């Protein structure tokens, strides 16, 4: 089977999202062939290069979503009228408050622009033109428009037009031919949003079934990325409207949706996904690298709390530090290890510096007596450093693993801690409760007192920690392994292909690539009358 794997900002690049699970998927499903169609988010990501690709990856096609792009073509008078009509339908569709009518207009406009880009080109320049801005302004001021877009000014229209061109850039790529996406048996989008747009067009042009996997809902990510400090309110409203309509159309056209957890599933249902198309497939973790930790605490500090992850505001390390101050008042020998994954996100260094300053203020260096060297009970370490050269070492160094996030999708660090048989204390965000399933303690977010009480309860009860850790490891091995993930997608691929019509490809060159029955005229499963019956009727 030939799979077109659609990604944005991740695989096959060496950095970015979905890189690890896509690589495991491709390597684990070796009998299938993969064509990777990747959208890069930045020049830095492209400069980082690609990961080592297995032999089953036949082709890699990449395109940038960053910087100004132009295919060098310009629309003629007839094409300009066609462009204006379909852009008007698209913008009216996502600006309209009426969901049903807006969805239909949006789809008409989107596919019309896609056909224009495929046949004539010139779409990037047209989307940045004065005509496009005027059409957008008319849609925002039309009767029945959403309240949030009515107050958009010219600067807002210009800012949104630039973002719209980037989001619709996949429409102008040369991926929609019989030799590219038209040759795939199945399109598998590693996320929703822009990444799934080529699959949407492959479904439109070639009838190729589309599978969409979302471990973090792309629409939710778009909402969080449009911060009030960086984006004006009318632009945020326009972005939310556009991506909401795009998500709904992707969910409507997809043959199957595989959310990574119930939290993502609820988001998809809220955006109009049909429940009959939803099938939860948990991300797969490589459990082998954590087996050496075992289910005991040998070598671990029984008074140490461990936090592992990317240092960013969503992880709320400020609340964790305040909670640890409460822990220290009750248990003076307690320690907190903050193990940071090397950060690539802008602003991560400043947030880490802020956390270090707060830790120094809350916990001045302490000494056991007048001759000892002072020490801080909070240590900031980097994964890969001498204190924690590997993930397993980070989790093995403490008795309790803590997650203090205020925003979380699927908490991979919790699964890693569970595979290490560590008891956990987590905030009730995202899919935390679904992952933990009763094998750890869960407290409300932004509540340092509750977080401290839960940590103290486990630090004071080694037997309870052992029971919870053993149960957590058993749960993780049952639900969250690579083998479970691969088995699920192997079955889904075969199921989707079995429901799709046979598509001939003369360039396959593979004997028996299609069943012989596909060449027989008519419906070959229809039972014909026995030959003896015909003979008897003739004799009569």
Coordinates of C-alpha atoms in Angstrom, one line a residue:
X1 CA 0.0 0.0 0.0
X2 CA 1.3 3.5 -0.8
X3 CA 0.7 6.0 2.0
X4 CA 1.0 9.8 1.6
X5 CA 2.1 11.1 5.0
X6 CA 1.2 14.8 5.4
X7 CA 3.0 16.8 8.0
X8 CA 3.5 20.4 9.1
X9 CA 6.4 21.6 11.2
X10 CA 7.7 18.1 12.0
X11 CA 8.7 14.9 10.3
X12 CA 10.9 14.4 8.3
X13 CA 12.7 17.4 9.7
X14 CA 15.1 16.9 12.6
X15 CA 13.1 19.3 14.8
X16 CA 9.5 20.0 15.4
X17 CA 6.2 18.3 16.3
X18 CA 5.1 14.7 15.6
X19 CA 8.7 13.9 14.6
X20 CA 9.1 10.8 16.8
X21 CA 5.8 9.1 16.3
X22 CA 5.8 9.6 12.6
X23 CA 9.3 8.1 12.4
X24 CA 8.1 5.1 14.5
X25 CA 5.0 4.7 12.3
X26 CA 7.0 4.7 9.1
X27 CA 9.6 2.3 10.4
X28 CA 7.1 0.0 12.1
X29 CA 4.9 -0.4 9.1
X30 CA 7.7 -1.5 6.8
X31 CA 5.6 -3.5 4.2
X32 CA 3.9 -0.2 3.2
X33 CA 5.5 2.5 1.0
X34 CA 5.5 6.1 2.2
X35 CA 5.6 9.4 0.4
X36 CA 6.2 12.2 2.8
X37 CA 4.7 15.7 2.0
X38 CA 6.1 18.1 4.5
X39 CA 5.4 21.8 5.2
X40 CA 8.2 23.7 7.0
X41 CA 7.4 26.5 9.4
X42 CA 10.8 28.3 9.5
X43 CA 14.1 28.6 7.7
X44 CA 15.8 27.3 10.9
X45 CA 13.8 24.1 10.7
X46 CA 14.9 23.5 7.1
X47 CA 18.5 24.3 7.9
X48 CA 18.4 21.6 10.7
X49 CA 18.0 19.0 7.9
X50 CA 16.1 15.7 7.8
X51 CA 16.2 12.7 10.0
X52 CA 17.6 9.4 8.6
X53 CA 14.8 8.0 6.5
X54 CA 14.2 4.2 6.1
X55 CA 14.1 2.6 2.7
X56 CA 10.2 2.4 2.7
X57 CA 10.2 6.2 2.3
X58 CA 10.1 6.6 -1.5
X59 CA 9.7 10.3 -1.8
X60 CA 10.0 13.5 0.2
X61 CA 8.3 16.6 -1.1
X62 CA 8.8 19.8 1.0
X63 CA 7.4 23.3 0.9
X64 CA 7.9 26.3 3.2
X65 CA 5.1 28.1 5.0
X66 CA 7.5 30.9 6.0
X67 CA 8.6 34.0 4.0
X68 CA 7.0 35.4 0.9
X69 CA 6.2 33.0 -1.9
X70 CA 5.3 33.6 -5.5
X71 CA 4.9 31.2 -8.4
X72 CA 5.6 34.0 -10.9
X73 CA 2.2 33.6 -12.6
X74 CA -0.5 36.3 -12.9
X75 CA -4.2 35.8 -13.5
X76 CA -5.9 37.0 -16.6
X77 CA -9.2 38.9 -16.7
X78 CA -11.4 35.8 -16.7
X79 CA -9.3 34.2 -14.0
X80 CA -9.5 37.3 -11.8
X81 CA -13.3 37.2 -11.9
X82 CA -13.2 33.6 -11.0
X83 CA -10.8 34.3 -8.1
X84 CA -12.9 37.2 -6.8
X85 CA -16.1 35.1 -6.8
X86 CA -14.5 32.2 -4.9
X87 CA -12.6 34.3 -2.5
X88 CA -15.8 36.2 -1.7
X89 CA -17.5 32.8 -1.0
X90 CA -14.6 31.7 1.2
X91 CA -14.5 34.9 3.2
X92 CA -18.3 35.1 3.5
X93 CA -18.3 31.5 4.7
X94 CA -16.0 32.0 7.6
X95 CA -17.2 35.6 8.5
X96 CA -20.9 34.5 8.5
X97 CA -22.5 33.7 11.9
X98 CA -24.8 31.2 10.3
X99 CA -23.0 27.9 10.7
X100 CA -24.8 25.8 8.0
X101 CA -24.8 28.4 5.2
X102 CA -21.3 29.6 6.1
X103 CA -19.9 26.0 5.9
X104 CA -21.3 25.5 2.4
X105 CA -20.0 28.8 1.1
X106 CA -16.6 28.2 2.7
X107 CA -16.3 24.8 1.0
X108 CA -17.3 26.2 -2.4
X109 CA -14.8 29.0 -2.1
X110 CA -12.0 26.8 -1.0
X111 CA -12.3 24.2 -3.7
X112 CA -12.8 26.9 -6.3
X113 CA -9.5 28.5 -5.3
X114 CA -7.8 25.1 -5.4
X115 CA -9.0 24.5 -8.9
X116 CA -7.8 27.9 -10.0
X117 CA -4.4 27.4 -8.5
X118 CA -4.1 23.9 -10.0
X119 CA -5.0 25.0 -13.6
X120 CA -3.7 28.6 -13.8
X121 CA -1.4 29.3 -10.8
X122 CA -1.0 32.9 -9.6
X123 CA -2.9 32.4 -6.3
X124 CA -0.2 33.7 -3.8
X125 CA 0.0 37.0 -5.5
X126 CA -3.8 37.3 -5.9
X127 CA -4.3 36.6 -2.2
X128 CA -2.0 39.5 -1.3
X129 CA -3.6 41.9 -3.8
X130 CA -5.7 45.0 -3.1
X131 CA -8.7 43.1 -4.5
X132 CA -8.4 40.4 -1.9
X133 CA -8.3 43.0 0.9
X134 CA -11.4 44.7 -0.4
X135 CA -13.2 41.4 -0.6
X136 CA -12.3 40.6 3.0
X137 CA -13.4 44.1 4.1
X138 CA -16.8 43.5 2.4
X139 CA -17.3 40.2 4.1
X140 CA -16.5 41.6 7.5
X141 CA -19.1 44.4 7.1
X142 CA -21.8 42.3 5.4
X143 CA -25.1 41.7 7.2
X144 CA -25.0 38.6 9.4
X145 CA -21.2 38.7 9.9
X146 CA -19.7 37.6 13.2
X147 CA -19.6 40.2 15.9
X148 CA -15.9 39.9 16.4
X149 CA -14.9 40.7 12.8
X150 CA -17.1 43.7 12.3
X151 CA -14.7 46.2 13.9
X152 CA -11.7 45.1 11.8
X153 CA -9.7 48.0 10.4
X154 CA -7.6 48.2 7.3
X155 CA -4.5 47.2 9.2
X156 CA -6.3 44.2 10.6
X157 CA -7.4 43.2 7.1
X158 CA -3.8 43.4 5.8
X159 CA -2.4 41.4 8.7
X160 CA -5.0 38.7 8.2
X161 CA -4.6 38.6 4.4
X162 CA -0.9 37.8 5.0
X163 CA -1.8 34.9 7.3
X164 CA -4.5 33.7 5.0
X165 CA -2.1 33.4 2.1
X166 CA 0.3 31.3 4.2
X167 CA -2.5 29.0 5.4
X168 CA -3.7 28.5 1.8
X169 CA -0.2 28.1 0.4
X170 CA -0.7 24.3 0.0
X171 CA -3.3 25.0 -2.7
X172 CA -0.5 26.3 -5.0
X173 CA 1.8 23.4 -4.6
X174 CA 2.5 21.0 -7.5
X175 CA 1.5 18.0 -5.5
X176 CA -1.9 17.3 -7.2
X177 CA -1.0 15.2 -10.2
X178 CA -1.4 11.5 -11.0
X179 CA 2.3 10.9 -10.2
X180 CA 2.2 12.6 -6.8
X181 CA -0.8 12.6 -4.4
X182 CA -2.8 11.0 -7.2
X183 CA -0.7 7.9 -6.9
X184 CA -1.3 7.3 -3.2
X185 CA -3.8 4.8 -1.9
X186 CA -4.4 6.7 1.3
X187 CA -3.5 10.2 2.7
X188 CA -2.6 10.2 6.4
X189 CA -2.4 13.7 7.9
X190 CA -0.3 13.9 11.1
X191 CA -2.3 16.8 12.3
X192 CA -5.4 18.8 11.3
X193 CA -5.3 22.3 9.9
X194 CA -2.9 23.3 7.1
X195 CA -1.2 19.9 7.2
X196 CA -4.4 18.1 6.2
X197 CA -5.2 20.6 3.4
X198 CA -3.3 18.6 0.7
X199 CA -5.2 15.5 1.7
X200 CA -8.5 17.4 1.4
X201 CA -7.6 18.3 -2.1
X202 CA -6.4 14.8 -3.0
X203 CA -9.8 13.6 -1.8
X204 CA -11.4 16.2 -4.1
X205 CA -9.3 15.6 -7.2
X206 CA -8.6 11.9 -7.0
X207 CA -11.0 10.4 -4.5
X208 CA -8.1 9.4 -2.2
X209 CA -9.4 8.5 1.3
X210 CA -8.1 10.8 4.1
X211 CA -7.1 9.8 7.6
X212 CA -6.5 12.6 10.1
X213 CA -4.6 11.9 13.4
X214 CA -4.6 14.7 16.0
X215 CA -2.6 14.2 19.2
X216 CA -2.9 17.9 19.9
X217 CA -5.9 19.5 18.2
X218 CA -4.6 22.0 15.7
X219 CA -7.6 24.3 16.1
X220 CA -6.9 24.6 19.8
X221 CA -3.2 25.3 19.1
X222 CA -4.3 28.1 16.8
X223 CA -6.4 29.6 19.5
X224 CA -3.5 29.5 22.0
X225 CA -0.9 30.8 19.5
X226 CA -2.9 34.0 18.7
X227 CA -2.0 35.8 22.0
X228 CA -3.6 39.1 22.7
X229 CA -0.2 40.7 23.1
X230 CA 0.9 39.8 19.6
X231 CA -2.4 39.8 17.6
X232 CA -5.2 42.4 17.5
X233 CA -8.6 41.2 18.6
X234 CA -10.3 41.5 15.1
X235 CA -7.4 39.5 13.6
X236 CA -7.8 36.8 16.3
X237 CA -11.5 36.6 15.5
X238 CA -10.8 36.2 11.8
X239 CA -8.2 33.5 12.4
X240 CA -10.5 31.6 14.8
X241 CA -13.3 31.8 12.2
X242 CA -11.2 30.6 9.3
X243 CA -9.5 27.8 11.2
X244 CA -12.8 26.7 12.7
X245 CA -14.4 26.4 9.2
X246 CA -11.3 24.6 7.9
X247 CA -11.3 22.1 10.7
X248 CA -15.0 21.4 10.2
X249 CA -14.5 20.8 6.5
X250 CA -11.5 18.5 7.1
X251 CA -13.6 16.5 9.7
X252 CA -16.5 16.3 7.3
X253 CA -14.4 14.9 4.4
X254 CA -12.1 12.6 6.4
X255 CA -12.8 8.9 6.1
X256 CA -11.6 8.5 9.7
X257 CA -10.3 10.6 12.6
X258 CA -7.9 9.2 15.2
X259 CA -7.7 11.6 18.2
X260 CA -4.9 10.7 20.6
X261 CA -7.1 11.0 23.7
X262 CA -10.6 11.8 24.9
X263 CA -9.7 15.5 25.4
X264 CA -8.8 15.8 21.7
X265 CA -11.9 13.8 20.8
X266 CA -14.2 16.3 22.6
X267 CA -12.6 19.2 20.7
X268 CA -13.2 17.4 17.4
X269 CA -16.8 16.7 18.3
X270 CA -17.3 20.3 19.3
X271 CA -16.0 21.3 15.8
X272 CA -18.6 19.1 14.1
X273 CA -16.8 15.8 13.7
X274 CA -19.1 12.8 13.3
X275 CA -18.8 10.4 16.2
X276 CA -19.0 7.4 13.9
X277 CA -15.7 8.5 12.3
X278 CA -13.8 8.9 15.6
X279 CA -11.5 6.3 16.9
X280 CA -9.1 7.0 19.7
X281 CA -5.5 5.8 19.1
X282 CA -3.1 6.6 22.0
X283 CA 0.5 7.7 21.1
X284 CA 3.1 5.0 21.3
X285 CA 6.1 5.3 23.6
X286 CA 9.2 3.2 23.4
X287 CA 9.0 1.3 26.7
X288 CA 12.3 -0.5 26.4
X289 CA 14.5 2.5 27.4
X290 CA 12.7 2.7 30.8
X291 CA 12.9 -1.0 31.8
X292 CA 16.1 -0.7 33.8
X293 CA 14.5 1.7 36.3
X294 CA 12.3 -1.1 37.6
X295 CA 9.5 -0.9 40.2
X296 CA 11.7 -0.2 43.2
X297 CA 13.3 3.1 44.3
X298 CA 16.8 1.8 44.5
X299 CA 19.2 4.6 43.8
X300 CA 16.4 7.2 44.1
X301 CA 16.3 10.0 46.7
X302 CA 13.2 9.2 48.8
X303 CA 12.7 12.8 49.6
X304 CA 13.1 14.2 46.0
X305 CA 10.4 15.5 43.7
X306 CA 11.2 15.5 40.0
X307 CA 9.8 17.6 37.2
X308 CA 10.7 16.9 33.5
X309 CA 9.7 18.9 30.4
X310 CA 10.0 22.0 28.4
X311 CA 10.4 25.2 30.5
X312 CA 7.6 27.5 29.3
X313 CA 4.8 29.4 31.0
X314 CA 2.1 26.8 30.2
X315 CA 4.0 24.4 32.6
X316 CA 3.5 26.8 35.5
X317 CA 6.8 26.2 37.3
X318 CA 5.9 29.3 39.4
X319 CA 3.1 27.4 41.1
X320 CA 5.4 24.4 41.5
X321 CA 8.0 26.5 43.3
X322 CA 5.4 28.0 45.6
X323 CA 4.0 24.5 46.3
X324 CA 7.5 23.3 47.1
X325 CA 7.9 26.1 49.6
X326 CA 4.9 24.6 51.4
X327 CA 6.4 21.1 51.2
X328 CA 9.7 22.3 52.7
X329 CA 7.9 23.8 55.7
X330 CA 6.4 20.4 56.5
X331 CA 9.4 18.2 55.4
X332 CA 12.7 20.2 55.5
X333 CA 14.8 17.5 53.8
X334 CA 12.7 17.5 50.6
X335 CA 14.3 18.4 47.4
X336 CA 13.0 19.5 43.9
X337 CA 14.8 18.5 40.7
X338 CA 13.7 20.5 37.6
X339 CA 15.0 18.7 34.5
X340 CA 14.6 20.9 31.5
X341 CA 14.4 19.5 27.9
X342 CA 16.7 21.7 25.8
X343 CA 14.5 24.5 24.6
X344 CA 14.2 25.8 21.0
X345 CA 11.1 28.0 21.6
X346 CA 11.6 31.8 21.7
X347 CA 11.3 33.2 25.2
X348 CA 12.2 29.9 26.9
X349 CA 15.4 31.3 28.3
X350 CA 13.8 34.3 29.9
X351 CA 11.2 32.2 31.6
X352 CA 13.8 29.8 32.9
X353 CA 15.8 32.8 34.2
X354 CA 12.7 34.1 36.0
X355 CA 12.1 30.6 37.6
X356 CA 15.8 30.5 38.8
X357 CA 15.4 34.0 40.3
X358 CA 12.2 33.0 42.1
X359 CA 13.9 29.8 43.4
X360 CA 16.8 31.8 44.8
X361 CA 14.4 34.2 46.5
X362 CA 12.2 31.4 48.0
X363 CA 15.1 29.1 49.0
X364 CA 18.3 30.9 50.0
X365 CA 21.3 28.6 50.0
X366 CA 21.2 26.6 53.3
X367 CA 24.0 25.0 55.3
X368 CA 23.8 22.3 57.9
X369 CA 26.2 24.1 60.2
X370 CA 28.7 27.0 60.2
X371 CA 31.4 24.9 58.5
X372 CA 29.3 23.4 55.7
X373 CA 28.8 24.9 52.2
X374 CA 25.4 26.3 51.5
X375 CA 23.1 24.4 49.1
X376 CA 19.8 25.2 47.4
X377 CA 17.0 22.5 47.7
X378 CA 15.9 23.3 44.1
X379 CA 18.2 22.2 41.3
X380 CA 17.9 23.2 37.7
X381 CA 19.3 20.5 35.4
X382 CA 19.3 20.0 31.6
X383 CA 18.4 16.7 30.0
X384 CA 21.6 15.3 28.5
X385 CA 23.8 16.9 31.2
X386 CA 25.9 15.1 33.8
X387 CA 23.0 14.9 36.3
X388 CA 20.5 13.5 33.9
X389 CA 22.2 12.1 30.7
X390 CA 19.0 10.1 29.7
X391 CA 15.3 10.4 30.4
X392 CA 15.3 7.3 32.5
X393 CA 18.0 8.8 34.7
X394 CA 15.9 11.9 35.3
X395 CA 12.9 9.9 36.5
X396 CA 14.9 7.4 38.5
X397 CA 16.5 10.1 40.6
X398 CA 13.3 10.9 42.6
X399 CA 10.5 9.3 44.5
X400 CA 7.6 11.4 43.0
X401 CA 7.2 12.9 39.6
X402 CA 5.2 16.2 39.4
X403 CA 3.3 17.8 36.6
X404 CA 2.1 21.4 37.3
X405 CA 0.8 22.5 33.9
X406 CA -2.1 24.8 33.3
X407 CA -2.4 23.8 29.6
X408 CA -1.6 20.3 28.4
X409 CA -2.6 18.0 25.5
X410 CA -1.4 14.5 25.9
X411 CA 1.1 14.4 28.8
X412 CA 4.0 12.4 27.4
X413 CA 6.1 13.1 30.5
X414 CA 3.4 11.4 32.7
X415 CA 3.5 8.3 30.5
X416 CA 7.3 8.2 30.7
X417 CA 7.1 8.4 34.5
X418 CA 4.5 5.7 34.5
X419 CA 6.8 3.4 32.5
X420 CA 9.5 4.1 35.1
X421 CA 7.0 2.9 37.8
X422 CA 7.0 6.3 39.6
X423 CA 4.1 7.7 41.6
X424 CA 2.8 11.0 40.1
X425 CA 1.1 14.2 41.2
X426 CA -0.5 16.1 38.4
X427 CA -2.9 19.0 37.7
X428 CA -6.2 18.2 36.1
X429 CA -5.7 19.6 32.6
X430 CA -5.9 18.1 29.1
X431 CA -5.8 14.3 29.0
X432 CA -4.1 13.9 32.5
X433 CA -7.0 12.1 34.2
X434 CA -7.5 9.8 31.1
X435 CA -3.8 8.9 31.1
X436 CA -3.4 8.4 34.9
X437 CA -6.6 6.4 35.3
X438 CA -6.4 6.2 39.1
X439 CA -2.7 5.3 39.3
X440 CA -1.6 8.8 40.6
X441 CA -2.9 11.9 42.5
X442 CA -4.6 14.7 40.6
X443 CA -5.2 18.2 41.9
X444 CA -6.7 21.4 40.4
X445 CA -4.4 23.6 38.4
X446 CA -3.1 26.9 39.8
X447 CA -3.5 25.6 43.3
X448 CA -0.1 25.4 45.0
X449 CA -1.5 24.4 48.4
X450 CA -3.3 21.3 46.9
X451 CA -0.2 20.4 44.9
X452 CA 1.9 20.6 48.1
X453 CA -0.5 18.4 50.1
X454 CA -0.6 15.7 47.4
X455 CA 3.3 15.7 47.2
X456 CA 3.6 15.4 51.0
X457 CA 1.1 12.6 51.1
X458 CA 3.3 10.5 48.8
X459 CA 6.6 11.5 50.2
X460 CA 5.4 10.3 53.6
X461 CA 4.1 7.0 52.4
X462 CA 6.6 4.8 50.6
X463 CA 4.3 1.8 50.4
X464 CA 1.6 3.8 48.7
X465 CA 4.2 5.2 46.3
X466 CA 5.2 1.6 45.4
X467 CA 1.7 0.4 44.8
X468 CA 0.8 3.4 42.6
X469 CA 4.0 3.1 40.7
X470 CA 3.5 -0.6 39.9
X471 CA -0.1 0.1 38.8
X472 CA 1.0 3.0 36.7
X473 CA 3.7 0.9 34.9
X474 CA 1.2 -1.9 34.2
X475 CA -1.3 0.6 32.7
X476 CA 1.3 2.3 30.5
X477 CA 2.5 -1.0 29.1
X478 CA -1.1 -2.0 28.3
X479 CA -2.2 1.3 26.6
X480 CA 0.7 3.5 25.6
X481 CA 3.4 1.4 23.8
X482 CA 4.7 1.6 20.3
X483 CA 3.4 -1.9 19.5
X484 CA -0.2 -0.9 20.5
X485 CA 0.0 2.2 18.3
X486 CA 1.4 0.4 15.2
X487 CA -1.2 -2.4 15.5
X488 CA -4.0 0.1 15.6
X489 CA -2.8 2.0 12.5
X490 CA -2.0 -1.3 10.6
X491 CA -5.6 -2.3 11.0
X492 CA -6.9 1.2 10.2
X493 CA -4.9 1.3 6.9
X494 CA -6.3 -2.0 5.8
X495 CA -9.8 -1.1 6.8
X496 CA -9.9 2.2 4.9
X497 CA -8.4 0.6 1.8
X498 CA -10.9 -2.2 1.9
X499 CA -13.7 0.4 1.7
X500 CA -12.1 2.3 -1.2
X501 CA -12.6 1.5 -4.9
X502 CA -9.7 -0.2 -6.7
X503 CA -7.6 2.5 -8.4
X504 CA -5.5 1.4 -11.4
X505 CA -1.9 2.7 -11.7
X506 CA -0.1 1.7 -14.9
X507 CA 3.2 2.8 -13.5
X508 CA 3.1 0.4 -10.5
X509 CA 5.0 -2.3 -12.2
X510 CA 4.0 -4.7 -9.4
X511 CA 2.5 -8.1 -10.5
X512 CA -0.9 -8.8 -9.0
X513 CA -1.0 -5.3 -7.4
X514 CA -4.8 -5.5 -8.0
X515 CA -7.1 -8.5 -7.8
X516 CA -8.0 -10.1 -11.1
X517 CA -11.7 -9.7 -10.4
X518 CA -11.2 -5.9 -10.9
X519 CA -10.8 -6.5 -14.6
X520 CA -14.0 -8.6 -15.0
X521 CA -16.9 -6.5 -16.4
X522 CA -20.0 -6.2 -14.2
X523 CA -20.3 -7.2 -10.6
X524 CA -18.2 -10.3 -10.3
X525 CA -19.9 -11.4 -7.0
X526 CA -23.3 -11.7 -8.6
X527 CA -24.4 -15.3 -8.7
X528 CA -25.2 -16.4 -12.2
X529 CA -27.7 -19.2 -13.1
X530 CA -26.2 -22.7 -13.3
X531 CA -25.4 -24.0 -16.8
X532 CA -27.6 -27.1 -16.3
X533 CA -30.6 -24.9 -15.7
X534 CA -30.0 -23.1 -19.0
X535 CA -29.7 -26.5 -20.8
X536 CA -32.9 -27.9 -19.2
X537 CA -34.9 -24.8 -20.3
X538 CA -33.5 -25.2 -23.8
X539 CA -34.6 -28.9 -23.9
X540 CA -38.0 -27.9 -22.8

